[in-house]
PDB file of C-alpha atoms and ligand atoms in Angstrom:
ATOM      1  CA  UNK A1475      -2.494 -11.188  -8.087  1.00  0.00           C
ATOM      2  CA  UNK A1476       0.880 -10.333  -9.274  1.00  0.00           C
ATOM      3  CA  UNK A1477       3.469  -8.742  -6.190  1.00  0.00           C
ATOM      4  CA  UNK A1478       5.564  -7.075  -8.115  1.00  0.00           C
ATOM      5  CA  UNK A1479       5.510  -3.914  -6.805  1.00  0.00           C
ATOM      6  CA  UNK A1480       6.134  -1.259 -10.161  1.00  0.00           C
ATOM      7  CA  UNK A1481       4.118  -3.777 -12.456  1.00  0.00           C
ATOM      8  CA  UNK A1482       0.841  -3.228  -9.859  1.00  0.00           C
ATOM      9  CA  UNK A1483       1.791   1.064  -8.888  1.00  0.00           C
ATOM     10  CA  UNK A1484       1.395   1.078 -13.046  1.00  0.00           C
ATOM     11  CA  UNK A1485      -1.602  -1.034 -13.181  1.00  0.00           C
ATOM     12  CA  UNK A1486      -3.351   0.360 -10.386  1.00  0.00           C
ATOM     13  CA  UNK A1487      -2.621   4.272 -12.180  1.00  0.00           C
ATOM     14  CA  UNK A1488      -4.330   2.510 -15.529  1.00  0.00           C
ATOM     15  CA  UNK A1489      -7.032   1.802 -13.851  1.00  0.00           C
ATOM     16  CA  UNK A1490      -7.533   5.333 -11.786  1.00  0.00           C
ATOM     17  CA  UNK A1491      -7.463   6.939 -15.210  1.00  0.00           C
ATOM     18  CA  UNK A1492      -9.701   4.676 -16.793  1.00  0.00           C
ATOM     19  CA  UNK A1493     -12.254   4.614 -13.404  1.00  0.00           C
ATOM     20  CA  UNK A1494     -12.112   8.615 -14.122  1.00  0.00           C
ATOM     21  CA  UNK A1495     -12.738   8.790 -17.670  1.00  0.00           C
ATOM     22  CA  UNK A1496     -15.426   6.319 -17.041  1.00  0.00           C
ATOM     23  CA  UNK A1497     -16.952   8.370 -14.222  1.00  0.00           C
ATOM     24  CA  UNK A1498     -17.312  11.592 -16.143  1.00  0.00           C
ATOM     25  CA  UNK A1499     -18.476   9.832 -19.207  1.00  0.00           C
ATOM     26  CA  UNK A1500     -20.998   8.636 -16.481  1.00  0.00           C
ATOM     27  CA  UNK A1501     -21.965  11.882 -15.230  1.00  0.00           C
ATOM     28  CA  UNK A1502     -22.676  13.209 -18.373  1.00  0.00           C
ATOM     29  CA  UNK A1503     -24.587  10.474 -19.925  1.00  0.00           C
ATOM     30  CA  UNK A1504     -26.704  10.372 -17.045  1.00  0.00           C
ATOM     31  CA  UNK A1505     -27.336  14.526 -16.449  1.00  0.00           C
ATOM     32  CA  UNK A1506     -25.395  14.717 -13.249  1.00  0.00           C
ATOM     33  CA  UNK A1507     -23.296  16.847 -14.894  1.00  0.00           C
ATOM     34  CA  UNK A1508     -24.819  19.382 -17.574  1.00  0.00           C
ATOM     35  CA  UNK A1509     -23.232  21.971 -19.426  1.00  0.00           C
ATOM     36  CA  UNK A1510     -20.910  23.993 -17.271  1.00  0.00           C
ATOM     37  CA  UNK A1511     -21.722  22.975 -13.332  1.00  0.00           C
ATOM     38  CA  UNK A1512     -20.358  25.604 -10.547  1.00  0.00           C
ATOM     39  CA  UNK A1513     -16.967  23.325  -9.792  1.00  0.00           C
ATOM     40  CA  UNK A1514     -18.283  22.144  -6.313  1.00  0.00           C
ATOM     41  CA  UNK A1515     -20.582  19.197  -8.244  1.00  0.00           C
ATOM     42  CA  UNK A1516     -17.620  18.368  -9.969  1.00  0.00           C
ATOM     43  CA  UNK A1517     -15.548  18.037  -7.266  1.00  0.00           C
ATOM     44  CA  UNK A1518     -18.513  16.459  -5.336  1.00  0.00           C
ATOM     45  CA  UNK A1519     -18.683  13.733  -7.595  1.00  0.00           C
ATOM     46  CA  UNK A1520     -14.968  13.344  -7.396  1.00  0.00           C
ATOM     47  CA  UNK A1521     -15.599  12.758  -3.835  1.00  0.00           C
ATOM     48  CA  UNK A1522     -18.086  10.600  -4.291  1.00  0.00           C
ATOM     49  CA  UNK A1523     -15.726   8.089  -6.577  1.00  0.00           C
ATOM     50  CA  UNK A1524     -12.803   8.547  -4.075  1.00  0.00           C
ATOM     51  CA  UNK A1525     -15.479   7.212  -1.191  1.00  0.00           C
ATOM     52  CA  UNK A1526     -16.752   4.432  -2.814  1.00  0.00           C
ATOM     53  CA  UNK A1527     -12.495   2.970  -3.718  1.00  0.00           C
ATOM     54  CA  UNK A1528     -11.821   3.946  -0.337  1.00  0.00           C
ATOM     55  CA  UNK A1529     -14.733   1.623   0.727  1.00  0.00           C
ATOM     56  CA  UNK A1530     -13.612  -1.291  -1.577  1.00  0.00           C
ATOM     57  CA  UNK A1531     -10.453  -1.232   0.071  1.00  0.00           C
ATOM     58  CA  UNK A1532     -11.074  -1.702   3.490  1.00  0.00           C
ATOM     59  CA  UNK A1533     -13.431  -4.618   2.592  1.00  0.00           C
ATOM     60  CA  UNK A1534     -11.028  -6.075   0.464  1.00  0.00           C
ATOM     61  CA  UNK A1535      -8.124  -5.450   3.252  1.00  0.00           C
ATOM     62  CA  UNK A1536     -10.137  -7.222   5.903  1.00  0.00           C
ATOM     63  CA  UNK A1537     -10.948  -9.890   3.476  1.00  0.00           C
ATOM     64  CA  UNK A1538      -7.143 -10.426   3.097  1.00  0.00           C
ATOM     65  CA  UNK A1539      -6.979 -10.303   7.323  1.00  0.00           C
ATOM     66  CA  UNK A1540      -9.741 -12.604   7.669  1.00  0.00           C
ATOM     67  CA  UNK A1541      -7.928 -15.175   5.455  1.00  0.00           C
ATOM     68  CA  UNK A1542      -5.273 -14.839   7.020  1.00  0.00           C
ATOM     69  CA  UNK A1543      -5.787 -15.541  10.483  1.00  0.00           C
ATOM     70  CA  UNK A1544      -5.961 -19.044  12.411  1.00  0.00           C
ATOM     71  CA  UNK A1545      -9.444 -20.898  12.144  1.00  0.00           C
ATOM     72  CA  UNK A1546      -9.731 -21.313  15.748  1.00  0.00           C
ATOM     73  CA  UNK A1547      -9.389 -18.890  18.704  1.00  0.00           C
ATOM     74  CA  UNK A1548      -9.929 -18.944  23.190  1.00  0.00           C
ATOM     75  CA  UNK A1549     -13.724 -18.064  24.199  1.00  0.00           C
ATOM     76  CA  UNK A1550     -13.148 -14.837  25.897  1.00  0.00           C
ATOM     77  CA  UNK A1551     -15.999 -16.284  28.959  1.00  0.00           C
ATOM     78  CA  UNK A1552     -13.940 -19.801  29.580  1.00  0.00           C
ATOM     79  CA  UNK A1553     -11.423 -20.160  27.521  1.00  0.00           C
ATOM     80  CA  UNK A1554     -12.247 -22.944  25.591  1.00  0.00           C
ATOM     81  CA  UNK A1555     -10.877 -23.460  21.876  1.00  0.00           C
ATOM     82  CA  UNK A1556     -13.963 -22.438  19.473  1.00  0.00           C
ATOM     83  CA  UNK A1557     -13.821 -22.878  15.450  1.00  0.00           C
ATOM     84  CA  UNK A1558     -13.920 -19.220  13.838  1.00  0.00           C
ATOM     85  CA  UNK A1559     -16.002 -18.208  10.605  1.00  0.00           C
ATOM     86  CA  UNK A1560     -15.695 -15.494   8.471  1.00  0.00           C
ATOM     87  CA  UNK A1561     -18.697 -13.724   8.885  1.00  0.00           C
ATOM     88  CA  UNK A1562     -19.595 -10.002   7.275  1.00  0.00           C
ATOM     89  CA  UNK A1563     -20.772  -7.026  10.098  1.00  0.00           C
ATOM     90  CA  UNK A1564     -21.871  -3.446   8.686  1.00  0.00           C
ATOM     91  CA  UNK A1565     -19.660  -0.830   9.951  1.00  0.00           C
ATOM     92  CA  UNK A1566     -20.007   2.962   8.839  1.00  0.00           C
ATOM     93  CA  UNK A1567     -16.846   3.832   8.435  1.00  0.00           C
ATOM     94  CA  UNK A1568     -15.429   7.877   7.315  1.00  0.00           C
ATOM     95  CA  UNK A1569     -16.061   7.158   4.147  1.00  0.00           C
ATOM     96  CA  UNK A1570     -19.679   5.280   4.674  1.00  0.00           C
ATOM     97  CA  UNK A1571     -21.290   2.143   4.871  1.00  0.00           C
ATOM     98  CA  UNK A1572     -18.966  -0.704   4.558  1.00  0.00           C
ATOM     99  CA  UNK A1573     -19.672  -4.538   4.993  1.00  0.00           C
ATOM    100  CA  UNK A1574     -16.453  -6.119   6.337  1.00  0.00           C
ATOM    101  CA  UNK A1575     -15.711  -9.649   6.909  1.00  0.00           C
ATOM    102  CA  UNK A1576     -13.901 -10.744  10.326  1.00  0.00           C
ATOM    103  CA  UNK A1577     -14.183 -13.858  12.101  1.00  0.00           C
ATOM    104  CA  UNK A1578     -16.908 -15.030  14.041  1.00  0.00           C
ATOM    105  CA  UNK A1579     -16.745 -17.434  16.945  1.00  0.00           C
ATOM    106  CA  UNK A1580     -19.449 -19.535  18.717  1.00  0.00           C
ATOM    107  CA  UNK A1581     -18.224 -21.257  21.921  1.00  0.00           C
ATOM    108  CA  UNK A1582     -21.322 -23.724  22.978  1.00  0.00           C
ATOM    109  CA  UNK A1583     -20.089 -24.181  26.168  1.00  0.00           C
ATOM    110  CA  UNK A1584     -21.117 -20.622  26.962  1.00  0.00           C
ATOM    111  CA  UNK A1585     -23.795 -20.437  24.171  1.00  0.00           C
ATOM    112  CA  UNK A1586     -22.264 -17.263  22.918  1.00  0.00           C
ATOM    113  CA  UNK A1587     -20.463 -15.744  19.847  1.00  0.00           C
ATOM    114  CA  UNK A1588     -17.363 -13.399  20.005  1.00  0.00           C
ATOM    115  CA  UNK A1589     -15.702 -12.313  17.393  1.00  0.00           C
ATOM    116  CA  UNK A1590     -11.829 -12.392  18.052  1.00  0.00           C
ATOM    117  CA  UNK A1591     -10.239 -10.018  15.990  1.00  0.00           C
ATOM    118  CA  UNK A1592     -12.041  -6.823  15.977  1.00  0.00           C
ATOM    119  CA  UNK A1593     -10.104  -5.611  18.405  1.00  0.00           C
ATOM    120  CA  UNK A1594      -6.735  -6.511  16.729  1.00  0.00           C
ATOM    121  CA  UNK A1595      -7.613  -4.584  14.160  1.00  0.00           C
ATOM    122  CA  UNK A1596      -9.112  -1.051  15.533  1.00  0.00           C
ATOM    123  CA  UNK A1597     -12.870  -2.061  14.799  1.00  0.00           C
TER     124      UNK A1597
HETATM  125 ZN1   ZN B 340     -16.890 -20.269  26.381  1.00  0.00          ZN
END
């Protein structure tokens, strides 16, 4: 994608309005909204769509970590130097269930997997 900055601030606001006029179309054309709703379903739902992006973007983020990051790493038991592959782990995160991908390493000397980053990045 694109890294200039203002060019991807106005893209990303396209899309936020579009993802919103989309989600109330949505609502309506499903009956999760009908006629006039007290405003906490409304703003529910808004939730709801804020959860989801905010999901999206931590997988995507540790996607962009994972990829990243050098293919091999130390076995934390003996130190040897193990190939790492990406691997996905369900985490529930504030927002909810997220699958995010880290790498995973298997060191046969030990007959064990670690997975070196999580702790580099707050998992
Ligand atoms: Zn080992």
């Amino acid at each position: 994608m694109d890294g200039d900055p203002a060019r991807l601030r106005k893209k990303l606001d396209e899309l936020l309005v579009e993802a919103a006029e989309v989600s109330v179309a949505l609502d309506r054309a499903d009956g999760t909204i009908q006629g006039v709703p007290h405003y906490s379903v409304i703003e529910g739902r808004a939730h709801e769509l804020g959860q989801q992006l905010s999901r999206r973007i931590q997988e995507r983020q540790m996607a962009e970590i994972v990829a990243s990051q050098v293919p091999k790493a130390s076995c934390p038991g003996c130190g040897r130097r193990c190939e790492l592959i990406p691997a996905k782990r369900s985490v529930t995160a504030v927002d909810g269930g997220i699958a995010l991908q880290e790498l995973k390493g298997y060191c046969h000397t030990c007959r064990k997997a670690f997975f070196p980053a999580a702790g580099d990045v707050g998992v």
